């Protein structure tokens, strides 16, 4: 309309200005005053220039240029959407936000969902693919042409004839003159590729997706996007596959009814609000079905692209089920990571096996060491890894930082891991890279990883300050080290020190098997492993089996080493110990009494092993029915141990523990209670709340609290201790059973005390004083 008006004004102005020259009659000329004609001509010409060269205030209708409708299946991202909204508020200039994360994590879909949901806020919403500087320039040029078309601004042959340079300039001019717009730059590889354009703008909003996590300070606020929450991932996968990919057995289970397997597998009913209940509600399936879906979700690392790929493959492949897909994934991961759903076009084959290749190519061009580190990381377990397990060179540190900058790994600051940053790799990235390795490469990389892990182990497995680092290294020790390696032996010692005796026993069994196969049954190293295996078996709760194993091992060691060799004496001592633990304290006492003079002669009176035998002799003397003699022996031993080891050494604390029990047994329950209160605090400080010796001190504290006259406190303490025993040692461990029995005992004592109190209150009280006198009168 304005363009037409400008042309009319220009025509009228020219007619008035040229009226005389054209021979127009005077009465007409009078109507067209030349001054007015000049003004009209100038105004028309100016209006035409404005219409041709300056963008309109706003395109009409509202412009939305998004690549496709948002996905219908979109779950688990409410928190991320709220973060995007929060980052939009405040700040001068262009408000930029960048969604950072691993390829396939769902960055583009999140940006699309946000742009579509909030499109009514803006005059312009536009999507620009941004994998390269050329794509950014092309996308802005297309935006400029679209704006020119909306404003009816045409080149010689229409808006499409605008050159890229002019179209980009037009787009930036329009954006600079408006504030209510949103540009989405998808998959930006380098922040510097946007700076020449965004630096010229002062208003509006930019939303960026990128695998880069660094370098955004001058452009946008980074928002990291994690994998989906497990419950949302199960919901998405269920929606993708529908009912076709669920096994009949998964859905129905075996025939229901009394005693059926379904009842056993389902276990106790989950209460409302639990994760199991929520997943069941989300899928509408049975517990067995949910378990299969959750297993697949876990194997895919809750990665949206992997879930979509797997869900589409299961839904479109005849006869495919979740169970069968999981079997194929385990047997041939490389093939399944590259498997697109049947019937999918080549252009849409966006599969896991390809999604990270561009990033890896970029990294290889910038720093070849990053590719080697990715391959090395794939040989470790898919758990966070302390950085020193990759080496300590500056080159490694720089390559790790580059990998984190491209979202191929996560890098978190040091916590309690001896100052070591923690490296995390998504389990699907781990699986894809691992599946690509040939046998020779995998063997060589695993050997390198084994050397690095051996070097990273901190030494001193009983040192509480080193336990966090051991805990982080443990899954990688199991993955890359052989059972007979020194590093595995050190890890087993750590497991036993922290009280995980069942795992220590299982690992030691594997170690003994490997050494036996490699060295033969009577090699000294094999006999040492056999000794430790029996010891961990006893500590894990099977005292009789430990006793029998030591009884079988002792003659072998005496024959191989000699009857008074320290190793043979150690096995003899262990046989004495587990004989007592298996229920024969008198035999254990006699065995310790016979062993003590031999150890004093062979090792010396103050050798640590000799002092252990003295301690055990006192202990089994008390257990066999002579607490006074046992107390006297320990009172003589305690100052010797304190002088040699210091007041808080494990052997000193063990001596104090047994001595305090004897004090209570001999009749001073309050003194035993107070001493165990102090011992429990020291043990927790030195070894942590879950260590067996700490739990033993808590057990005795509860016991002697009750014996000192406070059964309710004893009951509360045992009620708090029992779940810790169950979690750490297992429900069937003898110490757990003892704690359960003790809790039942003190509950019974409390009920008995309540009944006595109730009976006492119900009895009529004798009358005294004036009332009694009145009664008698």
Short mmCIF file of C-alpha atoms in Angstrom, two decimals, residues 222-619:
data_model
loop_
_atom_site.label_atom_id
_atom_site.label_comp_id
_atom_site.label_asym_id
_atom_site.label_seq_id
_atom_site.Cartn_x
_atom_site.Cartn_y
_atom_site.Cartn_z
CA UNK A 222 26.04 -22.84 28.22
CA UNK A 223 23.43 -25.33 29.45
CA UNK A 224 24.62 -28.95 29.66
CA UNK A 225 22.11 -31.59 28.61
CA UNK A 226 22.46 -35.04 30.25
CA UNK A 227 20.95 -38.34 29.16
CA UNK A 228 17.28 -38.96 29.87
CA UNK A 229 16.20 -40.01 33.35
CA UNK A 230 15.67 -43.81 33.39
CA UNK A 231 11.92 -43.59 33.93
CA UNK A 232 11.49 -41.17 31.01
CA UNK A 233 13.70 -43.40 28.83
CA UNK A 234 11.51 -46.44 29.55
CA UNK A 235 8.40 -44.40 28.75
CA UNK A 236 9.89 -43.23 25.44
CA UNK A 237 11.02 -46.72 24.42
CA UNK A 238 7.64 -48.22 25.32
CA UNK A 239 5.85 -45.62 23.22
CA UNK A 240 8.21 -46.23 20.29
CA UNK A 241 7.85 -50.00 20.13
CA UNK A 242 4.17 -50.25 21.11
CA UNK A 243 2.93 -53.73 21.95
CA UNK A 244 4.46 -55.45 18.93
CA UNK A 245 7.97 -55.68 20.33
CA UNK A 246 7.06 -57.00 23.76
CA UNK A 247 7.53 -60.71 24.31
CA UNK A 248 4.40 -62.59 25.23
CA UNK A 249 6.32 -64.09 28.14
CA UNK A 250 7.40 -60.62 29.17
CA UNK A 251 3.86 -59.32 29.16
CA UNK A 252 2.05 -62.27 30.66
CA UNK A 253 4.74 -64.21 32.44
CA UNK A 254 4.07 -67.87 33.26
CA UNK A 255 0.58 -68.96 34.11
CA UNK A 256 -0.54 -66.97 37.11
CA UNK A 257 -1.89 -68.71 40.13
CA UNK A 258 -0.83 -69.93 43.55
CA UNK A 259 2.80 -70.98 43.52
CA UNK A 260 3.43 -69.75 39.98
CA UNK A 261 6.76 -68.25 39.01
CA UNK A 262 5.08 -64.91 38.34
CA UNK A 263 4.32 -64.44 42.00
CA UNK A 264 7.91 -65.24 42.93
CA UNK A 265 9.44 -62.98 40.30
CA UNK A 266 7.25 -60.02 41.12
CA UNK A 267 8.27 -60.01 44.75
CA UNK A 268 6.52 -57.80 47.30
CA UNK A 269 4.15 -55.19 45.96
CA UNK A 270 5.79 -51.80 45.47
CA UNK A 271 4.21 -48.93 47.31
CA UNK A 272 2.84 -45.94 45.44
CA UNK A 273 5.41 -43.37 44.60
CA UNK A 274 8.28 -45.84 44.27
CA UNK A 275 10.35 -45.94 41.10
CA UNK A 276 9.08 -49.43 40.30
CA UNK A 277 5.49 -48.29 40.66
CA UNK A 278 6.06 -45.24 38.48
CA UNK A 279 7.69 -47.30 35.72
CA UNK A 280 4.84 -49.80 35.87
CA UNK A 281 2.32 -46.98 35.52
CA UNK A 282 4.29 -45.43 32.65
CA UNK A 283 4.45 -48.60 30.58
CA UNK A 284 1.22 -50.24 31.64
CA UNK A 285 3.03 -53.58 31.57
CA UNK A 286 4.00 -56.31 33.98
CA UNK A 287 7.04 -56.20 36.22
CA UNK A 288 8.78 -58.66 33.88
CA UNK A 289 8.12 -56.43 30.90
CA UNK A 290 9.39 -53.38 32.77
CA UNK A 291 12.52 -55.29 33.78
CA UNK A 292 13.30 -56.11 30.14
CA UNK A 293 12.72 -52.52 29.04
CA UNK A 294 14.83 -51.18 31.87
CA UNK A 295 17.62 -53.55 30.97
CA UNK A 296 17.65 -52.30 27.38
CA UNK A 297 17.44 -48.68 28.50
CA UNK A 298 20.43 -49.22 30.75
CA UNK A 299 22.41 -50.87 27.95
CA UNK A 300 21.65 -47.89 25.70
CA UNK A 301 22.65 -45.42 28.41
CA UNK A 302 19.29 -43.56 28.22
CA UNK A 303 20.54 -41.85 25.04
CA UNK A 304 17.52 -40.56 23.05
CA UNK A 305 18.96 -41.28 19.59
CA UNK A 306 19.82 -44.84 20.62
CA UNK A 307 16.34 -45.34 22.07
CA UNK A 308 14.71 -44.07 18.88
CA UNK A 309 16.97 -46.30 16.77
CA UNK A 310 16.29 -49.39 18.89
CA UNK A 311 12.57 -48.66 19.22
CA UNK A 312 12.18 -48.18 15.47
CA UNK A 313 14.15 -51.33 14.71
CA UNK A 314 12.07 -53.44 17.12
CA UNK A 315 8.78 -51.98 15.93
CA UNK A 316 9.51 -52.39 12.19
CA UNK A 317 11.36 -55.71 12.15
CA UNK A 318 9.01 -58.71 11.94
CA UNK A 319 9.38 -61.04 14.91
CA UNK A 320 11.74 -58.71 16.78
CA UNK A 321 11.27 -58.35 20.53
CA UNK A 322 13.04 -56.52 23.32
CA UNK A 323 14.62 -59.75 24.55
CA UNK A 324 15.83 -60.75 21.10
CA UNK A 325 17.20 -57.25 20.43
CA UNK A 326 19.16 -57.37 23.71
CA UNK A 327 20.65 -60.73 22.73
CA UNK A 328 21.70 -59.35 19.35
CA UNK A 329 23.13 -56.24 20.98
CA UNK A 330 25.24 -58.37 23.32
CA UNK A 331 26.41 -60.74 20.58
CA UNK A 332 27.08 -58.22 17.80
CA UNK A 333 27.10 -54.65 19.18
CA UNK A 334 28.80 -53.16 16.14
CA UNK A 335 26.14 -54.51 13.80
CA UNK A 336 23.24 -53.37 15.98
CA UNK A 337 24.69 -49.88 16.50
CA UNK A 338 24.71 -49.51 12.70
CA UNK A 339 21.28 -51.09 12.15
CA UNK A 340 18.60 -48.63 11.05
CA UNK A 341 14.94 -49.64 11.05
CA UNK A 342 13.88 -51.53 7.89
CA UNK A 343 12.42 -49.27 5.22
CA UNK A 344 14.15 -46.13 6.45
CA UNK A 345 15.48 -43.93 3.66
CA UNK A 346 19.21 -43.43 3.24
CA UNK A 347 18.84 -39.75 4.11
CA UNK A 348 17.27 -40.65 7.43
CA UNK A 349 19.79 -43.32 8.46
CA UNK A 350 21.01 -41.35 11.47
CA UNK A 351 22.37 -44.21 13.57
CA UNK A 352 24.57 -44.53 16.63
CA UNK A 353 27.50 -45.99 14.72
CA UNK A 354 27.76 -42.78 12.66
CA UNK A 355 26.62 -40.00 14.97
CA UNK A 356 30.00 -39.37 16.62
CA UNK A 357 32.19 -39.91 13.56
CA UNK A 358 32.23 -36.24 12.55
CA UNK A 359 33.38 -35.23 16.00
CA UNK A 360 36.06 -37.90 16.00
CA UNK A 361 37.30 -36.74 12.60
CA UNK A 362 37.51 -33.17 13.90
CA UNK A 363 39.42 -34.32 16.98
CA UNK A 364 41.78 -36.43 14.93
CA UNK A 365 42.65 -33.43 12.78
CA UNK A 366 43.29 -31.24 15.80
CA UNK A 367 45.05 -33.74 18.07
CA UNK A 368 45.63 -37.39 17.04
CA UNK A 369 46.27 -38.34 20.67
CA UNK A 370 42.59 -37.76 21.46
CA UNK A 371 41.61 -40.66 19.20
CA UNK A 372 44.08 -42.97 20.93
CA UNK A 373 42.76 -41.89 24.33
CA UNK A 374 39.18 -42.68 23.24
CA UNK A 375 40.29 -46.15 22.18
CA UNK A 376 42.14 -46.60 25.46
CA UNK A 377 39.14 -45.45 27.51
CA UNK A 378 36.99 -48.00 25.70
CA UNK A 379 39.18 -50.75 27.20
CA UNK A 380 38.40 -49.70 30.75
CA UNK A 381 35.06 -50.28 32.45
CA UNK A 382 32.25 -47.85 31.48
CA UNK A 383 32.58 -46.11 34.85
CA UNK A 384 34.19 -42.83 35.86
CA UNK A 385 37.97 -43.12 35.86
CA UNK A 386 40.55 -41.11 37.84
CA UNK A 387 42.62 -39.18 35.36
CA UNK A 388 45.97 -40.59 36.52
CA UNK A 389 44.88 -43.95 35.08
CA UNK A 390 45.56 -42.45 31.63
CA UNK A 391 49.03 -41.24 32.54
CA UNK A 392 50.37 -38.01 33.96
CA UNK A 393 51.92 -36.21 30.97
CA UNK A 394 50.91 -32.70 29.91
CA UNK A 395 49.93 -34.04 26.47
CA UNK A 396 47.40 -36.38 28.07
CA UNK A 397 45.94 -33.56 30.16
CA UNK A 398 45.54 -31.33 27.09
CA UNK A 399 43.94 -34.12 25.05
CA UNK A 400 41.53 -34.94 27.86
CA UNK A 401 40.49 -31.29 28.03
CA UNK A 402 39.88 -31.29 24.26
CA UNK A 403 37.75 -34.44 24.48
CA UNK A 404 35.68 -32.86 27.24
CA UNK A 405 35.33 -29.69 25.17
CA UNK A 406 33.68 -31.72 22.42
CA UNK A 407 31.40 -33.66 24.82
CA UNK A 408 33.02 -37.01 24.03
CA UNK A 409 33.78 -37.37 27.73
CA UNK A 410 32.78 -35.57 30.91
CA UNK A 411 35.40 -34.14 33.21
CA UNK A 412 34.61 -33.36 36.84
CA UNK A 413 36.84 -31.76 39.40
CA UNK A 414 38.69 -33.75 42.05
CA UNK A 415 36.71 -34.80 45.07
CA UNK A 416 38.13 -37.32 47.49
CA UNK A 417 40.17 -39.14 44.84
CA UNK A 418 43.58 -37.84 45.91
CA UNK A 419 43.18 -34.71 43.82
CA UNK A 420 42.47 -36.65 40.63
CA UNK A 421 39.81 -35.30 38.22
CA UNK A 422 37.29 -37.92 37.14
CA UNK A 423 36.73 -38.84 33.49
CA UNK A 424 33.36 -40.17 32.41
CA UNK A 425 32.41 -41.68 29.04
CA UNK A 426 28.85 -42.43 28.04
CA UNK A 427 28.42 -46.19 28.04
CA UNK A 428 27.17 -46.19 24.44
CA UNK A 429 30.17 -44.20 23.19
CA UNK A 430 32.25 -46.73 25.11
CA UNK A 431 30.41 -49.64 23.48
CA UNK A 432 30.61 -48.24 19.94
CA UNK A 433 34.35 -47.54 20.09
CA UNK A 434 35.05 -50.87 21.77
CA UNK A 435 33.10 -52.74 19.08
CA UNK A 436 35.28 -51.14 16.41
CA UNK A 437 38.53 -52.47 17.88
CA UNK A 438 40.14 -55.48 16.29
CA UNK A 439 41.48 -58.31 18.44
CA UNK A 440 45.10 -57.20 18.18
CA UNK A 441 44.29 -53.57 18.96
CA UNK A 442 42.11 -54.57 21.90
CA UNK A 443 44.82 -56.83 23.31
CA UNK A 444 47.51 -54.14 23.01
CA UNK A 445 45.31 -51.42 24.47
CA UNK A 446 44.27 -53.63 27.37
CA UNK A 447 47.89 -54.36 28.21
CA UNK A 448 48.61 -50.65 28.20
CA UNK A 449 45.57 -49.98 30.40
CA UNK A 450 46.72 -52.70 32.81
CA UNK A 451 50.13 -51.05 33.22
CA UNK A 452 48.50 -47.69 33.83
CA UNK A 453 46.06 -49.10 36.41
CA UNK A 454 48.85 -50.88 38.29
CA UNK A 455 50.71 -47.55 38.45
CA UNK A 456 47.58 -45.65 39.54
CA UNK A 457 46.81 -47.87 42.56
CA UNK A 458 47.81 -45.81 45.60
CA UNK A 459 49.22 -48.55 47.86
CA UNK A 460 48.27 -48.94 51.53
CA UNK A 461 44.83 -50.53 51.17
CA UNK A 462 44.15 -50.20 54.91
CA UNK A 463 44.69 -46.41 54.81
CA UNK A 464 41.21 -44.88 55.07
CA UNK A 465 42.27 -41.70 53.21
CA UNK A 466 43.04 -43.76 50.10
CA UNK A 467 39.77 -45.65 50.00
CA UNK A 468 37.90 -43.16 47.71
CA UNK A 469 40.58 -43.57 45.03
CA UNK A 470 40.51 -47.37 45.41
CA UNK A 471 36.72 -47.28 45.06
CA UNK A 472 36.95 -45.40 41.75
CA UNK A 473 39.65 -47.69 40.38
CA UNK A 474 38.00 -50.94 41.48
CA UNK A 475 35.74 -51.57 38.42
CA UNK A 476 38.67 -50.88 36.11
CA UNK A 477 40.91 -53.25 38.05
CA UNK A 478 38.34 -55.96 37.48
CA UNK A 479 38.07 -55.10 33.76
CA UNK A 480 41.70 -54.75 32.67
CA UNK A 481 43.81 -56.68 35.18
CA UNK A 482 44.16 -60.44 35.21
CA UNK A 483 43.15 -62.20 38.46
CA UNK A 484 46.74 -63.24 39.19
CA UNK A 485 48.19 -59.71 38.85
CA UNK A 486 49.70 -57.81 41.82
CA UNK A 487 47.14 -55.04 41.32
CA UNK A 488 44.28 -57.49 41.80
CA UNK A 489 45.86 -58.72 45.05
CA UNK A 490 46.08 -55.12 46.28
CA UNK A 491 42.45 -54.52 45.35
CA UNK A 492 41.39 -57.62 47.29
CA UNK A 493 43.21 -56.34 50.36
CA UNK A 494 41.31 -53.06 50.02
CA UNK A 495 37.98 -54.90 49.75
CA UNK A 496 38.73 -56.86 52.91
CA UNK A 497 39.94 -53.75 54.74
CA UNK A 498 36.72 -51.85 54.03
CA UNK A 499 34.65 -54.89 55.04
CA UNK A 500 33.35 -56.13 51.68
CA UNK A 501 34.32 -59.69 52.52
CA UNK A 502 31.99 -61.47 50.12
CA UNK A 503 33.50 -59.65 47.14
CA UNK A 504 37.01 -60.16 48.51
CA UNK A 505 36.34 -63.89 48.78
CA UNK A 506 34.94 -64.09 45.23
CA UNK A 507 37.91 -62.21 43.75
CA UNK A 508 40.37 -64.32 45.76
CA UNK A 509 38.74 -67.49 44.45
CA UNK A 510 39.34 -66.30 40.90
CA UNK A 511 42.91 -65.37 41.80
CA UNK A 512 43.65 -68.79 43.27
CA UNK A 513 42.15 -70.53 40.24
CA UNK A 514 44.31 -68.50 37.84
CA UNK A 515 47.50 -69.05 39.83
CA UNK A 516 46.79 -72.77 40.24
CA UNK A 517 46.33 -73.16 36.48
CA UNK A 518 49.52 -71.24 35.72
CA UNK A 519 51.90 -72.49 38.44
CA UNK A 520 50.64 -75.81 39.77
CA UNK A 521 49.13 -76.85 43.13
CA UNK A 522 52.21 -76.59 45.40
CA UNK A 523 53.89 -73.44 44.14
CA UNK A 524 54.48 -71.07 47.10
CA UNK A 525 52.40 -68.37 45.43
CA UNK A 526 49.52 -70.79 44.94
CA UNK A 527 49.70 -71.94 48.56
CA UNK A 528 49.65 -68.31 49.74
CA UNK A 529 46.58 -67.66 47.58
CA UNK A 530 44.94 -70.80 48.98
CA UNK A 531 45.66 -69.61 52.54
CA UNK A 532 44.09 -66.20 51.82
CA UNK A 533 41.09 -67.82 50.13
CA UNK A 534 40.35 -69.87 53.24
CA UNK A 535 40.80 -66.80 55.43
CA UNK A 536 38.33 -64.71 53.39
CA UNK A 537 35.90 -67.62 53.33
CA UNK A 538 35.88 -67.64 57.11
CA UNK A 539 35.58 -63.88 57.40
CA UNK A 540 32.71 -63.96 54.92
CA UNK A 541 30.81 -66.17 57.37
CA UNK A 542 31.70 -69.83 56.76
CA UNK A 543 33.94 -70.68 59.75
CA UNK A 544 33.65 -74.44 59.43
CA UNK A 545 34.69 -74.43 55.77
CA UNK A 546 37.64 -72.19 56.65
CA UNK A 547 38.68 -74.55 59.45
CA UNK A 548 38.52 -77.57 57.17
CA UNK A 549 40.49 -75.84 54.42
CA UNK A 550 43.27 -74.80 56.82
CA UNK A 551 43.38 -78.33 58.21
CA UNK A 552 43.95 -79.60 54.66
CA UNK A 553 46.48 -76.89 53.81
CA UNK A 554 48.69 -77.19 56.93
CA UNK A 555 50.41 -80.51 56.07
CA UNK A 556 51.09 -79.30 52.53
CA UNK A 557 52.75 -76.15 53.79
CA UNK A 558 54.73 -78.03 56.42
CA UNK A 559 55.99 -80.40 53.72
CA UNK A 560 56.82 -77.61 51.23
CA UNK A 561 58.25 -75.03 53.67
CA UNK A 562 59.10 -76.98 56.82
CA UNK A 563 57.09 -77.33 60.07
CA UNK A 564 58.55 -74.17 61.72
CA UNK A 565 58.70 -71.93 58.68
CA UNK A 566 56.81 -68.65 59.34
CA UNK A 567 54.35 -69.45 56.52
CA UNK A 568 53.58 -72.88 57.98
CA UNK A 569 53.18 -71.29 61.42
CA UNK A 570 50.77 -68.72 59.93
CA UNK A 571 48.59 -71.53 58.59
CA UNK A 572 48.76 -73.32 61.96
CA UNK A 573 47.66 -70.10 63.68
CA UNK A 574 44.75 -69.71 61.22
CA UNK A 575 43.65 -73.29 61.90
CA UNK A 576 43.55 -72.48 65.62
CA UNK A 577 41.54 -69.32 64.99
CA UNK A 578 38.87 -70.92 62.81
CA UNK A 579 38.62 -73.96 65.06
CA UNK A 580 37.48 -71.60 67.78
CA UNK A 581 35.21 -69.63 65.46
CA UNK A 582 33.61 -72.89 64.34
CA UNK A 583 32.51 -73.57 67.94
CA UNK A 584 35.38 -75.22 69.86
CA UNK A 585 37.02 -72.55 72.04
CA UNK A 586 38.82 -75.06 74.28
CA UNK A 587 40.59 -76.62 71.29
CA UNK A 588 41.46 -73.14 70.02
CA UNK A 589 42.89 -72.23 73.45
CA UNK A 590 45.03 -75.38 73.53
CA UNK A 591 46.21 -74.81 69.97
CA UNK A 592 47.26 -71.21 70.73
CA UNK A 593 49.03 -72.33 73.92
CA UNK A 594 51.05 -74.88 71.90
CA UNK A 595 51.88 -72.40 69.13
CA UNK A 596 52.98 -69.50 71.34
CA UNK A 597 56.38 -70.87 72.52
CA UNK A 598 57.27 -71.89 68.96
CA UNK A 599 56.58 -68.41 67.63
CA UNK A 600 58.48 -66.84 70.54
CA UNK A 601 61.48 -69.01 69.72
CA UNK A 602 61.34 -68.64 65.94
CA UNK A 603 60.15 -65.05 65.56
CA UNK A 604 60.87 -63.36 68.89
CA UNK A 605 58.73 -62.40 71.87
CA UNK A 606 57.65 -59.02 70.44
CA UNK A 607 57.18 -59.97 66.80
CA UNK A 608 53.69 -58.90 65.64
CA UNK A 609 52.72 -62.50 64.84
CA UNK A 610 53.81 -63.64 68.30
CA UNK A 611 51.72 -60.90 69.91
CA UNK A 612 48.71 -61.99 67.84
CA UNK A 613 49.09 -65.51 69.21
CA UNK A 614 49.26 -64.10 72.78
CA UNK A 615 46.07 -62.13 72.09
CA UNK A 616 44.27 -65.17 70.70
CA UNK A 617 45.34 -67.31 73.65
CA UNK A 618 43.79 -64.78 76.03
CA UNK A 619 40.63 -64.53 73.94
#
